[in-house]
Short mmCIF file of C-alpha atoms and ligand atoms in Angstrom, two decimals:
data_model
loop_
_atom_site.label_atom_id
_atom_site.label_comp_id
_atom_site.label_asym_id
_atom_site.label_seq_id
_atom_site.Cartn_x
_atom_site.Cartn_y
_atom_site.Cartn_z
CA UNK A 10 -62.85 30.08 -11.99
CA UNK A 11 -59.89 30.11 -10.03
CA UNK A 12 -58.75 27.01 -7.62
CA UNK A 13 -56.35 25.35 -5.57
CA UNK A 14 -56.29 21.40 -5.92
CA UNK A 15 -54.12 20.04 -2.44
CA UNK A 16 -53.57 16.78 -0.65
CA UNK A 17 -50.42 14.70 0.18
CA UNK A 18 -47.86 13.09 -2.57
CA UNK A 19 -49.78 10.83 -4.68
CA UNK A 20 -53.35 12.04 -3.25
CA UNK A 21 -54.44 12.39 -7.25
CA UNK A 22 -53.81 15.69 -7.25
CA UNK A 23 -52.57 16.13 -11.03
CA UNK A 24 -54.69 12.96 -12.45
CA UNK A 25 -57.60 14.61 -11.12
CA UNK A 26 -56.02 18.56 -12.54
CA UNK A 27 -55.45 16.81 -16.12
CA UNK A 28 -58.98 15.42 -16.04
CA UNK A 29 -60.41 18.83 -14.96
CA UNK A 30 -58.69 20.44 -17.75
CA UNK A 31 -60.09 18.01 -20.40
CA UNK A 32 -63.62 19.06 -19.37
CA UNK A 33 -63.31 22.87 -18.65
CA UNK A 34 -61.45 25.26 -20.31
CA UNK A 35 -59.01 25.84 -17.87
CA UNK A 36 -55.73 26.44 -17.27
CA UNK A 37 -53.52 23.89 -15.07
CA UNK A 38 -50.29 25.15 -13.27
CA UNK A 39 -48.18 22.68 -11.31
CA UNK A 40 -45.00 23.78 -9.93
CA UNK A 41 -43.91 20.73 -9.39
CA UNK A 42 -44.07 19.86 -12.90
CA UNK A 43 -42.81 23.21 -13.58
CA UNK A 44 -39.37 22.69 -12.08
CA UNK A 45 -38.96 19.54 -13.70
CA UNK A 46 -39.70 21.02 -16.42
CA UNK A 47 -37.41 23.65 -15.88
CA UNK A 48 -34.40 20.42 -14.86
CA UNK A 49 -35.37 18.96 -18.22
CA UNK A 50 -34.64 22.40 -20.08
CA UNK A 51 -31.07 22.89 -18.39
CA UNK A 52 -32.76 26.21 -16.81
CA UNK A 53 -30.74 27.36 -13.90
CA UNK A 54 -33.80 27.49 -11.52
CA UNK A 55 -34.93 23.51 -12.88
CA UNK A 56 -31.27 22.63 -11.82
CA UNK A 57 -31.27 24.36 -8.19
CA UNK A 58 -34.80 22.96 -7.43
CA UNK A 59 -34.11 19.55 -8.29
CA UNK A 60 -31.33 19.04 -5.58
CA UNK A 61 -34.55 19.62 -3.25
CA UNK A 62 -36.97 17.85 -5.02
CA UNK A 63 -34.92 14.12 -5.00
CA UNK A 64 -34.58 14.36 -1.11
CA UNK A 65 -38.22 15.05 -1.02
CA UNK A 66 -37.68 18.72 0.45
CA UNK A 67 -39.61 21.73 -0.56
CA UNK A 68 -38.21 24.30 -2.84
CA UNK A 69 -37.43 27.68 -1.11
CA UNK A 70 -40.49 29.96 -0.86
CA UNK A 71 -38.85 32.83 -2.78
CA UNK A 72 -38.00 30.54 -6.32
CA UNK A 73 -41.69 29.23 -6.03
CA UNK A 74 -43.61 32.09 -5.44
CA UNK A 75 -41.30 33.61 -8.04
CA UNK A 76 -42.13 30.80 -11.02
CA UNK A 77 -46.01 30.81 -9.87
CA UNK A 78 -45.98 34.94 -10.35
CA UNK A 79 -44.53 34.85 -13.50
CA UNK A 80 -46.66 32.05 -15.07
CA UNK A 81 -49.73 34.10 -13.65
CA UNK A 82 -48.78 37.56 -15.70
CA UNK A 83 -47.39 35.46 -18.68
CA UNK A 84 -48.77 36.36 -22.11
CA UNK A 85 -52.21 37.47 -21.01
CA UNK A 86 -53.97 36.95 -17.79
CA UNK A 87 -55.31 33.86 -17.15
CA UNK A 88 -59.25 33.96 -16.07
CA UNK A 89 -59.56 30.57 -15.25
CA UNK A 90 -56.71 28.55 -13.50
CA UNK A 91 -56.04 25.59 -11.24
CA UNK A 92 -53.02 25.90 -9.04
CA UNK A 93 -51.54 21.87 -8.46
CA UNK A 94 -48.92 21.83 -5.55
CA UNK A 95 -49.03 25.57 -4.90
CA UNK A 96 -49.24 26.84 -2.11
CA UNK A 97 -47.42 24.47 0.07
CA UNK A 98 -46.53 27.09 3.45
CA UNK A 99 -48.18 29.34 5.23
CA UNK A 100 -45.71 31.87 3.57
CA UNK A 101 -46.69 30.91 0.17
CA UNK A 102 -50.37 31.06 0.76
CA UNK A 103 -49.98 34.75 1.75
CA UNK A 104 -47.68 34.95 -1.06
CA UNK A 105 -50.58 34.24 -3.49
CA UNK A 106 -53.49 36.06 -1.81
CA UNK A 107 -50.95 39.34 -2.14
CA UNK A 108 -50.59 38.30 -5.78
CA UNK A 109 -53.81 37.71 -6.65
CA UNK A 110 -55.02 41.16 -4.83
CA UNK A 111 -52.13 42.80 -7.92
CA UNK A 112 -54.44 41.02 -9.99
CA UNK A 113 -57.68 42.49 -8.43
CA UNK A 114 -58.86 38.93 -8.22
CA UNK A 115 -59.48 35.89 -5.68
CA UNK A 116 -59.57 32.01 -5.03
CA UNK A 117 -62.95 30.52 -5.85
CA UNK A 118 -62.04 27.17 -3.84
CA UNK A 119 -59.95 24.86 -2.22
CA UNK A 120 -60.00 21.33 -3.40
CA UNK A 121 -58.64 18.67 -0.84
CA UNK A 122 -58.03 14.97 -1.90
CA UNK A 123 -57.78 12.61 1.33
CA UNK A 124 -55.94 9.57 1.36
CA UNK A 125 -54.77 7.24 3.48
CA UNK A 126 -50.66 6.98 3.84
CA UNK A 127 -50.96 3.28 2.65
CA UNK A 128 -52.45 3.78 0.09
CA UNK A 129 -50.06 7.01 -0.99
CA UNK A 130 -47.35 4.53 -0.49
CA UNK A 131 -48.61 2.30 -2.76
CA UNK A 132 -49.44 4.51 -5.42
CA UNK A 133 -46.00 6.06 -5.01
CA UNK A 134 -44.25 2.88 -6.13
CA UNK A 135 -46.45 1.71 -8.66
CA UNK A 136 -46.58 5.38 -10.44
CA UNK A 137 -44.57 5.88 -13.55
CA UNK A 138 -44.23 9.12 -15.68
CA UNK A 139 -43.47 10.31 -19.42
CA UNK A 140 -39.84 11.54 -19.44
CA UNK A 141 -41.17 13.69 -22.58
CA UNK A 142 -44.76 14.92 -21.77
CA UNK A 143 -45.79 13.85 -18.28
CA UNK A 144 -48.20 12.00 -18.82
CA UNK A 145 -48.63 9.70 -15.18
CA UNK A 146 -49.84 6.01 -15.04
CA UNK A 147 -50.31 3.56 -12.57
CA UNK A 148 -48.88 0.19 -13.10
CA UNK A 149 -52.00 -1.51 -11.65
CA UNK A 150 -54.85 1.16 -11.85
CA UNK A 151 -53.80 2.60 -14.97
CA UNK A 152 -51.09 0.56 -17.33
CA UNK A 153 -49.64 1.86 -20.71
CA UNK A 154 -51.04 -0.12 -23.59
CA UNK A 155 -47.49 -1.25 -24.17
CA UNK A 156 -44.98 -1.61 -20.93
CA UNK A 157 -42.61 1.46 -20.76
CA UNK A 158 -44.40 3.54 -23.52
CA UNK A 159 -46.59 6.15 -22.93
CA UNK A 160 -49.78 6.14 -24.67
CA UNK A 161 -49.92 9.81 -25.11
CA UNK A 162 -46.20 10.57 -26.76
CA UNK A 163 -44.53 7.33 -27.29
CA UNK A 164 -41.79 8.68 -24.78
CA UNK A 165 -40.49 6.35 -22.43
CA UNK A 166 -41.68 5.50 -18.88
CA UNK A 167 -39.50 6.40 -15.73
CA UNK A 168 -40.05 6.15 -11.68
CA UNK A 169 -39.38 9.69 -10.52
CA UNK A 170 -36.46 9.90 -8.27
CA UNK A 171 -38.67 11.24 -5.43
CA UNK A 172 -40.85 8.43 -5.26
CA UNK A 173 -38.12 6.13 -4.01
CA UNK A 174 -39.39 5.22 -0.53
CA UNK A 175 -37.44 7.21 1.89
CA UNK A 176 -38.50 10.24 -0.61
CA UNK A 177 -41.73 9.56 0.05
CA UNK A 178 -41.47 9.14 3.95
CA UNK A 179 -39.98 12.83 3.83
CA UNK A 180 -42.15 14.56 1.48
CA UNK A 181 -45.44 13.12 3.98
CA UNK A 182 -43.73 14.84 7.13
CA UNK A 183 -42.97 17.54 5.22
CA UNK A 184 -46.91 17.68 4.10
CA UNK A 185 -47.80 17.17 7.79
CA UNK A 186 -45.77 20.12 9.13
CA UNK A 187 -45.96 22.58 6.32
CA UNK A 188 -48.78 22.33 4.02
CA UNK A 189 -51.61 20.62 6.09
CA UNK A 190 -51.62 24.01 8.59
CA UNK A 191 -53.01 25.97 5.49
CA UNK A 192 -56.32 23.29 5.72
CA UNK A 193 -56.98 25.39 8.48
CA UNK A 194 -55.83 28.50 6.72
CA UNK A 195 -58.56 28.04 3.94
CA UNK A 196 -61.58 26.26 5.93
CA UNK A 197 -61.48 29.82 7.92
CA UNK A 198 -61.98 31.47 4.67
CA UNK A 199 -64.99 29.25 3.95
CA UNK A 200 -63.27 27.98 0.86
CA UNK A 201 -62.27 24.23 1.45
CA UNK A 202 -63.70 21.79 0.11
CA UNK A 203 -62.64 17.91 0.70
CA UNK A 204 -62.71 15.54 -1.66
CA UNK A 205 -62.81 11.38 -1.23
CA UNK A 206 -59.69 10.37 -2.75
CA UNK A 207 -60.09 6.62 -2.34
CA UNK A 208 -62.22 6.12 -4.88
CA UNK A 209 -61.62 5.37 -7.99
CA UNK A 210 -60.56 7.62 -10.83
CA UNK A 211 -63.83 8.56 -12.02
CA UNK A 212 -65.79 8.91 -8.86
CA UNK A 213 -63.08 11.71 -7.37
CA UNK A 214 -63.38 13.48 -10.72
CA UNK A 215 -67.32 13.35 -10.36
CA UNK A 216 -67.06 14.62 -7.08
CA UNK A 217 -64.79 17.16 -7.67
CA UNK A 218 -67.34 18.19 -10.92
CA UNK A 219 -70.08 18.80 -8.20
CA UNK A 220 -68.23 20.84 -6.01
CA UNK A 221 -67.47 22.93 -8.77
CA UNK A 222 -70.61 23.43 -10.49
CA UNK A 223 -71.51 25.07 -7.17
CA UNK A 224 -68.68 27.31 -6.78
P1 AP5 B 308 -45.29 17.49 -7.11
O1 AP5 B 308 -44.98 16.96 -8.42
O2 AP5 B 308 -46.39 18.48 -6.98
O3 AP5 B 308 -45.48 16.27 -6.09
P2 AP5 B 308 -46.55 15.98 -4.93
O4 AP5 B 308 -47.34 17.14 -4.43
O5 AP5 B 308 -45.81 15.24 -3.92
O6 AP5 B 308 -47.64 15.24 -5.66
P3 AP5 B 308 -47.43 14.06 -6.61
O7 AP5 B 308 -47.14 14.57 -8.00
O8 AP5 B 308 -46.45 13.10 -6.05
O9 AP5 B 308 -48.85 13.33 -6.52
P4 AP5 B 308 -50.26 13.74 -7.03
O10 AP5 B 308 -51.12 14.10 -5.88
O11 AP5 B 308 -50.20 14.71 -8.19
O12 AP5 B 308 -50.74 12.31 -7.54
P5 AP5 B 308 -50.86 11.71 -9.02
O13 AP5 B 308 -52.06 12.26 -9.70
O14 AP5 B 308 -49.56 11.75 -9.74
O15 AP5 B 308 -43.99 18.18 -6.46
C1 AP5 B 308 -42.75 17.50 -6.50
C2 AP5 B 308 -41.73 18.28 -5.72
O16 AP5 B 308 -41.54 19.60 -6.28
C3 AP5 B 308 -42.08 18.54 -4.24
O17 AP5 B 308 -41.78 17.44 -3.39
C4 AP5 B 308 -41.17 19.75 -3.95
O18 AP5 B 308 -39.83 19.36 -3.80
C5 AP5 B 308 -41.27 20.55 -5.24
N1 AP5 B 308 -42.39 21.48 -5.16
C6 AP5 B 308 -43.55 21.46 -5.90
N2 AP5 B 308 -44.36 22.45 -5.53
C7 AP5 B 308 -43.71 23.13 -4.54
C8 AP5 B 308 -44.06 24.24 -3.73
N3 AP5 B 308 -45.26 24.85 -3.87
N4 AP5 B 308 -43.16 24.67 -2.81
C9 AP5 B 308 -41.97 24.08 -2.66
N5 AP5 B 308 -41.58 23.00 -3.39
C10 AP5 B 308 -42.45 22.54 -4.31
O19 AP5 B 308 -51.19 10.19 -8.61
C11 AP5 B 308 -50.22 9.39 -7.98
C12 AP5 B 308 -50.33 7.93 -8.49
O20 AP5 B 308 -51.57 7.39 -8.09
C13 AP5 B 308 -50.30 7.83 -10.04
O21 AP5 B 308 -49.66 6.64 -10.38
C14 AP5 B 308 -51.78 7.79 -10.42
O22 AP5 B 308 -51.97 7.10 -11.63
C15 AP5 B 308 -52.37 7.04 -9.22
N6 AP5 B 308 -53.73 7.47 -8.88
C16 AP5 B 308 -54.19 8.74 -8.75
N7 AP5 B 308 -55.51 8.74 -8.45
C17 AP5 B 308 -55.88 7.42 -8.35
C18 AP5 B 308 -57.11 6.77 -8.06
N8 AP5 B 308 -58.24 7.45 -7.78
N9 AP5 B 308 -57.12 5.41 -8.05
C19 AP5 B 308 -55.98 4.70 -8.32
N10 AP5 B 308 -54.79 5.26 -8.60
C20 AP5 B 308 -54.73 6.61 -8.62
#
């Protein structure tokens, strides 16, 4: 099975990837979480990318389309993946449709997580991540067990730069003008699927389970 998961910042897009993951075997690629990955390793590319990422601009299509590539041919091929925050543009979409024709494969389904913008605001400021493994909580919806620590890693809890609140206003318009087009892009293909994101945690993963038990 092979998927997109999309939606504005702070839709749920990588609670809802982690929780997929934990129930299928499946692999989950975010490139957002790459390149910070790639900051936190001193890598070149991680460096470059975050100077985007804080102003809440999209890396360039070239560096993304080259990371999401080379995580798709890595060791072996992966069978089953979810793609988190790729594709963003128009550009990248037919990026990955000419990849995944090299890999004589195709997209199962689109999964699309609507919110409303107050509510992304909201979640925005109240989200918190694990400097070491990731991990995201929610100080209201989903607390650590002890304030600051993450439950998964001990590591400690930080607000990512990029959800400061003029961040946020510019990674929405940005969503508006670049990404939501490909909507569009993928209902044509008769591959979207959308996906009530203002419900709680378990209700947009059982949704999400139903969609795919059909696809
Ligand atoms: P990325 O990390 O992908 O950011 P994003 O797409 O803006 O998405 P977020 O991670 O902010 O939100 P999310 O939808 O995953 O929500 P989450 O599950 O965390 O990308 C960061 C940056 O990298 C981009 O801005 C760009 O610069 C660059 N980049 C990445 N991909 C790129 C690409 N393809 N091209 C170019 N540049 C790229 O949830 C948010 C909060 O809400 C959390 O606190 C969570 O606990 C809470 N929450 C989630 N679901 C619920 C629920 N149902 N009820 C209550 N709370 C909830």
């Amino acid at each position: 099975m092979k998927f997109l998961i999309m939606g504005p910042p702070g839709a749920g897009k990588g609670s809802q990837a982690a929780r997929i993951k934990n129930h299928l075997d499946i692999t989950s690629i975010s490139t957002g979480q790459m390149f910070r990955d790639a900051y936190k390793a001193g890598d070149p590319i991680g460096i470059k990318a975050m100077t985007y990422i804080e102003d809440g601009n999209l890396v360039d299509d070239k560096t993304t389309n080259n990371i999401v590539w080379q995580r798709l041919t890595s060791d072996e091929q992966l069978e089953n993946f979810i793609l988190d925050g790729y594709p963003r543009t128009v550009n990248q979409a037919k990026a990955l449709d000419d990849m995944l024709d090299k890999l004589d494969t195709k997209l199962d389904g689109v999964l699309n997580i609507l919110i409303s913008e107050d509510v992304l605001f909201e979640r925005m400021e109240q989200r918190r991540v694990c400097k070491d493994c990731g991990a995201t909580y929610h100080l209201t919806f989903k607390p650590p067990i002890k304030e600051g620590v993450c439950d998964v890693c001990g590591g400690a809890l930080y607000q990512r730069q990029d959800d400061k609140h003029e961040s946020v206003k510019n990674r929405l318009e940005i969503y508006k003008n670049k990404t939501k087009p490909l909507l569009d892009y993928y209902d044509k293909k008769g591959i979207l699927y959308n996906i009530n994101g203002m419900q709680s945690f378990e209700n947009v993963h059982e949704d999400i389970m139903l969609v795919l038990e059909d696809l």
